[in-house]
């Protein structure tokens, strides 16, 4: 574990041997890692570390997938940096379901490391590690809560809200899943034996915010990824859109409208945490 702001440590945690029922969920880690690795390989963003962790797939990924991951990585990264700057990096980050994520090393390159940084494979391990920590704490979950039942994810969110006096929770996952496009997404995942156990909490941006507020968080915000994409720096958007031709903008819009970035805060009024926005 980390002992100082100047020399933080990278701590990875894992649970006991996974259950066979988790196989479909674990497979999504490989899928996401390969997609990020491919997007980096053709210039969507710079990540010198992911090649050391993830092989380059021979399969070319579709432009809408690459742009979706570009928006996801950029959006989560911007919110992480906003929190770090508000706290002066005197904080900690818990990256839930981190998989092959390289955020730790990329933050180190930008001299933005927090006092402590934890990567966790399964969220339940948090209770054995961080029950009484009181530094400003950032929890990050990318496509993690949706694989829990609503009761399980609510318990995690309540635990986090009750355990930390000053905290922020970033959640990236599906939204608007009640429409036909959402149902197709669900059916496709089920064919791969991957069930979205918590999909009923992903009905709308309002339902996403409400689950955070009802779990004890003081403020909550949410944007779908199409809205976030429209707010990305125009120079960057022009650059990545010139990398490859996209002939079905409607498909990109549909995909982006079915994922969202949510964030909630508690305490930290002196830090201005509630002012963090995208």
CSV table of C-alpha atoms in Angstrom, one decimal:
chain,number,residue,atom,x,y,z
A,1,UNK,CA,0.0,0.0,0.0
A,2,UNK,CA,1.0,3.6,-0.6
A,3,UNK,CA,2.7,5.5,2.2
A,4,UNK,CA,3.2,9.0,0.8
A,5,UNK,CA,2.1,11.4,-1.9
A,6,UNK,CA,5.5,11.4,-3.5
A,7,UNK,CA,6.0,7.6,-3.8
A,8,UNK,CA,2.5,6.0,-4.3
A,9,UNK,CA,2.3,2.3,-4.9
A,10,UNK,CA,0.3,0.3,-7.3
A,11,UNK,CA,-1.7,-2.4,-5.5
A,12,UNK,CA,-3.7,-5.1,-7.3
A,13,UNK,CA,-6.2,-7.2,-5.5
A,14,UNK,CA,-8.0,-10.3,-6.6
A,15,UNK,CA,-10.6,-12.6,-5.1
A,16,UNK,CA,-10.4,-16.3,-4.5
A,17,UNK,CA,-10.6,-18.6,-7.6
A,18,UNK,CA,-13.5,-17.4,-9.7
A,19,UNK,CA,-16.8,-19.3,-10.1
A,20,UNK,CA,-17.7,-20.9,-13.4
A,21,UNK,CA,-20.7,-18.6,-13.5
A,22,UNK,CA,-18.3,-15.6,-13.8
A,23,UNK,CA,-16.8,-16.8,-17.1
A,24,UNK,CA,-19.0,-14.7,-19.3
A,25,UNK,CA,-18.3,-11.6,-17.3
A,26,UNK,CA,-14.5,-12.3,-17.2
A,27,UNK,CA,-14.6,-12.6,-21.0
A,28,UNK,CA,-15.7,-9.0,-21.3
A,29,UNK,CA,-12.4,-7.9,-19.9
A,30,UNK,CA,-10.6,-9.6,-22.8
A,31,UNK,CA,-13.0,-8.0,-25.3
A,32,UNK,CA,-12.5,-4.5,-23.9
A,33,UNK,CA,-8.8,-4.9,-23.7
A,34,UNK,CA,-8.4,-6.1,-27.3
A,35,UNK,CA,-10.6,-3.2,-28.5
A,36,UNK,CA,-8.6,-0.6,-26.6
A,37,UNK,CA,-5.3,-2.2,-27.9
A,38,UNK,CA,-6.5,-2.0,-31.5
A,39,UNK,CA,-7.7,1.6,-31.2
A,40,UNK,CA,-4.4,2.6,-29.7
A,41,UNK,CA,-2.5,0.8,-32.5
A,42,UNK,CA,-4.2,2.9,-35.2
A,43,UNK,CA,-3.8,6.2,-33.4
A,44,UNK,CA,-7.0,7.0,-31.5
A,45,UNK,CA,-5.0,7.8,-28.3
A,46,UNK,CA,-1.5,7.3,-27.0
A,47,UNK,CA,-0.9,4.5,-24.5
A,48,UNK,CA,2.6,3.1,-24.4
A,49,UNK,CA,1.7,0.6,-21.7
A,50,UNK,CA,-1.1,-1.4,-23.1
A,51,UNK,CA,1.1,-3.2,-25.7
A,52,UNK,CA,2.9,-4.8,-22.7
A,53,UNK,CA,-0.3,-6.2,-21.3
A,54,UNK,CA,-2.6,-7.0,-24.3
A,55,UNK,CA,-1.8,-8.7,-27.6
A,56,UNK,CA,-2.8,-7.0,-30.8
A,57,UNK,CA,-5.8,-8.8,-32.3
A,58,UNK,CA,-5.6,-9.7,-36.0
A,59,UNK,CA,-9.2,-8.8,-36.3
A,60,UNK,CA,-9.9,-5.2,-37.3
A,61,UNK,CA,-12.4,-3.5,-35.1
A,62,UNK,CA,-15.3,-1.4,-36.6
A,63,UNK,CA,-14.9,2.4,-36.7
A,64,UNK,CA,-18.0,2.8,-34.4
A,65,UNK,CA,-16.4,0.5,-31.8
A,66,UNK,CA,-13.1,2.5,-32.0
A,67,UNK,CA,-14.8,5.8,-31.6
A,68,UNK,CA,-16.9,4.5,-28.8
A,69,UNK,CA,-13.8,3.4,-26.9
A,70,UNK,CA,-12.1,6.7,-27.6
A,71,UNK,CA,-15.0,8.6,-26.0
A,72,UNK,CA,-15.1,6.2,-23.1
A,73,UNK,CA,-11.3,6.5,-22.4
A,74,UNK,CA,-11.3,10.3,-22.9
A,75,UNK,CA,-14.4,10.8,-20.7
A,76,UNK,CA,-13.3,8.7,-17.8
A,77,UNK,CA,-9.8,10.2,-17.9
A,78,UNK,CA,-11.1,13.8,-17.9
A,79,UNK,CA,-13.2,13.1,-14.8
A,80,UNK,CA,-10.3,11.3,-13.0
A,81,UNK,CA,-8.0,14.3,-13.7
A,82,UNK,CA,-10.6,16.8,-12.5
A,83,UNK,CA,-10.9,15.0,-9.2
A,84,UNK,CA,-7.2,14.7,-8.8
A,85,UNK,CA,-6.7,18.5,-9.5
A,86,UNK,CA,-9.5,19.4,-7.1
A,87,UNK,CA,-7.9,17.4,-4.3
A,88,UNK,CA,-4.3,18.3,-5.2
A,89,UNK,CA,-3.7,14.5,-5.7
A,90,UNK,CA,-4.0,14.1,-1.9
A,91,UNK,CA,-6.5,11.3,-2.4
A,92,UNK,CA,-6.8,7.7,-3.4
A,93,UNK,CA,-8.3,5.8,-6.4
A,94,UNK,CA,-10.1,2.5,-6.3
A,95,UNK,CA,-10.4,1.1,-9.8
A,96,UNK,CA,-13.1,-1.6,-9.6
A,97,UNK,CA,-13.0,-4.4,-12.1
A,98,UNK,CA,-9.9,-2.8,-13.6
A,99,UNK,CA,-8.8,-5.6,-15.9
A,100,UNK,CA,-5.9,-4.5,-18.1
A,101,UNK,CA,-6.5,-0.8,-17.5
A,102,UNK,CA,-3.3,1.3,-17.6
A,103,UNK,CA,-4.6,4.5,-15.9
A,104,UNK,CA,-2.0,4.2,-13.1
A,105,UNK,CA,1.0,4.5,-15.4
A,106,UNK,CA,-0.6,7.1,-17.6
A,107,UNK,CA,-1.3,9.3,-14.5
A,108,UNK,CA,2.3,8.7,-13.4
A,109,UNK,CA,3.5,10.1,-16.7
A,110,UNK,CA,1.5,13.3,-16.2
A,111,UNK,CA,2.6,13.7,-12.6
A,112,UNK,CA,-0.9,13.2,-11.4
A,113,UNK,CA,-0.6,10.1,-9.1
A,114,UNK,CA,-2.9,10.1,-6.1
A,115,UNK,CA,-1.6,9.2,-2.6
A,116,UNK,CA,-2.9,5.6,-3.1
A,117,UNK,CA,-4.0,3.7,-6.1
A,118,UNK,CA,-5.8,0.3,-5.9
A,119,UNK,CA,-6.9,-2.0,-8.7
A,120,UNK,CA,-9.5,-4.6,-7.8
A,121,UNK,CA,-10.7,-7.5,-9.8
A,122,UNK,CA,-13.9,-8.2,-7.9
A,123,UNK,CA,-15.7,-5.4,-5.9
A,124,UNK,CA,-16.4,-7.5,-2.8
A,125,UNK,CA,-12.6,-7.5,-2.0
A,126,UNK,CA,-13.0,-3.8,-1.1
A,127,UNK,CA,-14.5,-4.6,2.3
A,128,UNK,CA,-11.4,-6.5,3.3
A,129,UNK,CA,-9.0,-3.7,2.4
A,130,UNK,CA,-10.5,-0.3,2.9
A,131,UNK,CA,-13.1,-0.3,5.6
A,132,UNK,CA,-11.8,2.7,7.6
A,133,UNK,CA,-9.9,4.9,5.1
A,134,UNK,CA,-10.8,8.6,5.4
A,135,UNK,CA,-8.7,10.4,2.7
A,136,UNK,CA,-10.6,11.8,-0.2
A,137,UNK,CA,-11.4,8.7,-2.3
A,138,UNK,CA,-12.3,8.1,-5.9
A,139,UNK,CA,-14.0,4.9,-6.9
A,140,UNK,CA,-14.1,4.0,-10.6
A,141,UNK,CA,-16.3,1.3,-12.2
A,142,UNK,CA,-16.4,0.7,-15.9
A,143,UNK,CA,-19.0,-1.9,-16.9
A,144,UNK,CA,-18.9,-3.5,-13.5
A,145,UNK,CA,-22.2,-2.7,-11.7
A,146,UNK,CA,-24.3,-3.9,-14.6
A,147,UNK,CA,-23.1,-7.5,-14.0
A,148,UNK,CA,-24.4,-7.4,-10.4
A,149,UNK,CA,-28.0,-7.7,-9.4
A,150,UNK,CA,-29.6,-4.3,-8.5
A,151,UNK,CA,-29.5,-5.3,-4.8
A,152,UNK,CA,-25.8,-6.2,-5.0
A,153,UNK,CA,-24.8,-3.0,-6.7
A,154,UNK,CA,-27.0,-0.9,-4.3
A,155,UNK,CA,-25.2,-2.5,-1.4
A,156,UNK,CA,-21.8,-1.6,-2.9
A,157,UNK,CA,-22.9,2.0,-3.6
A,158,UNK,CA,-24.3,2.3,0.0
A,159,UNK,CA,-21.2,0.8,1.5
A,160,UNK,CA,-19.0,3.3,-0.4
A,161,UNK,CA,-21.2,6.3,0.5
A,162,UNK,CA,-21.2,5.2,4.2
A,163,UNK,CA,-17.5,4.3,4.4
A,164,UNK,CA,-15.9,7.5,3.0
A,165,UNK,CA,-16.5,11.0,4.3
A,166,UNK,CA,-15.2,12.7,1.1
A,167,UNK,CA,-15.6,10.7,-2.1
A,168,UNK,CA,-16.5,10.5,-5.7
A,169,UNK,CA,-17.9,7.6,-7.7
A,170,UNK,CA,-17.5,7.3,-11.5
A,171,UNK,CA,-19.6,4.7,-13.3
A,172,UNK,CA,-19.5,3.9,-17.0
A,173,UNK,CA,-22.1,1.4,-18.3
A,174,UNK,CA,-25.2,0.9,-20.4
A,175,UNK,CA,-28.3,3.2,-20.4
A,176,UNK,CA,-31.6,3.4,-22.3
A,177,UNK,CA,-31.8,-0.4,-22.4
A,178,UNK,CA,-35.6,-0.7,-22.6
A,179,UNK,CA,-35.7,0.2,-26.3
A,180,UNK,CA,-35.3,-2.3,-29.2
A,181,UNK,CA,-31.6,-1.5,-29.7
A,182,UNK,CA,-31.0,-2.1,-26.0
A,183,UNK,CA,-32.8,-5.4,-26.2
A,184,UNK,CA,-30.7,-6.5,-29.1
A,185,UNK,CA,-27.6,-5.7,-27.0
A,186,UNK,CA,-28.9,-7.8,-24.2
A,187,UNK,CA,-29.8,-10.8,-26.5
A,188,UNK,CA,-26.3,-10.7,-28.1
A,189,UNK,CA,-24.6,-10.9,-24.7
A,190,UNK,CA,-26.9,-13.7,-23.6
A,191,UNK,CA,-25.8,-15.7,-26.6
A,192,UNK,CA,-22.3,-15.4,-25.3
A,193,UNK,CA,-23.5,-16.6,-21.9
A,194,UNK,CA,-23.0,-13.2,-20.4
A,195,UNK,CA,-26.1,-12.0,-18.5
A,196,UNK,CA,-26.6,-8.3,-17.5
A,197,UNK,CA,-27.9,-9.0,-14.1
A,198,UNK,CA,-28.3,-5.3,-13.3
A,199,UNK,CA,-29.8,-4.1,-16.5
A,200,UNK,CA,-33.0,-2.9,-14.9
A,201,UNK,CA,-31.1,-0.1,-13.3
A,202,UNK,CA,-30.0,1.0,-16.8
A,203,UNK,CA,-33.3,2.3,-18.0
A,204,UNK,CA,-32.4,6.0,-18.3
A,205,UNK,CA,-30.0,8.7,-17.2
A,206,UNK,CA,-32.5,9.6,-14.5
A,207,UNK,CA,-32.6,6.0,-13.2
A,208,UNK,CA,-28.8,6.0,-13.1
A,209,UNK,CA,-28.7,9.3,-11.1
A,210,UNK,CA,-31.5,8.1,-8.8
A,211,UNK,CA,-29.7,4.9,-7.8
A,212,UNK,CA,-26.7,7.0,-6.7
A,213,UNK,CA,-28.7,9.5,-4.8
A,214,UNK,CA,-30.8,6.8,-3.1
A,215,UNK,CA,-27.6,5.0,-2.0
A,216,UNK,CA,-26.5,8.0,0.1
A,217,UNK,CA,-24.5,10.1,-2.4
A,218,UNK,CA,-25.2,13.8,-2.2
A,219,UNK,CA,-25.0,14.8,-5.8
A,220,UNK,CA,-25.2,12.8,-9.0
A,221,UNK,CA,-24.8,13.6,-12.7
A,222,UNK,CA,-25.1,11.6,-15.9
A,223,UNK,CA,-24.6,12.1,-19.6
A,224,UNK,CA,-24.9,9.6,-22.5
A,225,UNK,CA,-21.8,9.1,-24.6
A,226,UNK,CA,-23.2,10.8,-27.6
A,227,UNK,CA,-23.6,14.0,-25.6
A,228,UNK,CA,-20.1,13.5,-24.2
A,229,UNK,CA,-18.8,12.9,-27.7
A,230,UNK,CA,-20.3,16.2,-28.8
A,231,UNK,CA,-18.4,18.0,-26.1
A,232,UNK,CA,-15.0,16.5,-26.8
A,233,UNK,CA,-12.3,18.9,-28.1
A,234,UNK,CA,-13.1,19.5,-31.7
A,235,UNK,CA,-9.5,19.3,-32.8
A,236,UNK,CA,-9.3,15.8,-31.2
A,237,UNK,CA,-12.6,14.7,-32.8
A,238,UNK,CA,-11.4,15.9,-36.2
A,239,UNK,CA,-8.1,14.1,-35.8
A,240,UNK,CA,-9.7,10.7,-34.9
A,241,UNK,CA,-12.4,11.0,-37.5
A,242,UNK,CA,-9.8,11.4,-40.1
A,243,UNK,CA,-8.2,8.1,-39.1
A,244,UNK,CA,-10.8,6.0,-40.9
A,245,UNK,CA,-14.0,6.3,-42.7
A,246,UNK,CA,-17.3,5.8,-40.9
A,247,UNK,CA,-20.2,5.3,-43.3
A,248,UNK,CA,-22.9,4.6,-40.7
A,249,UNK,CA,-23.1,7.6,-38.4
A,250,UNK,CA,-26.5,6.4,-37.2
A,251,UNK,CA,-25.0,3.2,-35.8
A,252,UNK,CA,-22.4,5.2,-33.9
A,253,UNK,CA,-25.1,7.4,-32.5
A,254,UNK,CA,-27.2,4.4,-31.4
A,255,UNK,CA,-24.2,2.8,-29.6
A,256,UNK,CA,-23.3,6.1,-27.9
A,257,UNK,CA,-26.8,6.7,-26.8
A,258,UNK,CA,-26.8,3.3,-25.0
A,259,UNK,CA,-23.8,4.0,-22.8
A,260,UNK,CA,-23.4,6.7,-20.2
A,261,UNK,CA,-20.9,8.2,-17.8
A,262,UNK,CA,-22.3,8.9,-14.3
A,263,UNK,CA,-20.6,10.5,-11.4
A,264,UNK,CA,-21.6,11.1,-7.8
A,265,UNK,CA,-20.0,13.0,-4.9
A,266,UNK,CA,-20.2,13.1,-1.1
A,267,UNK,CA,-18.6,15.7,1.1
A,268,UNK,CA,-15.7,17.8,-0.1
A,269,UNK,CA,-17.6,21.1,-0.2
A,270,UNK,CA,-14.3,22.8,0.6
A,271,UNK,CA,-12.8,21.1,-2.4
A,272,UNK,CA,-15.6,21.9,-4.8
A,273,UNK,CA,-16.3,18.3,-5.7
A,274,UNK,CA,-20.0,19.1,-6.6
A,275,UNK,CA,-18.7,21.5,-9.2
A,276,UNK,CA,-17.0,18.7,-11.2
A,277,UNK,CA,-18.7,18.4,-14.5
A,278,UNK,CA,-18.0,17.3,-18.0
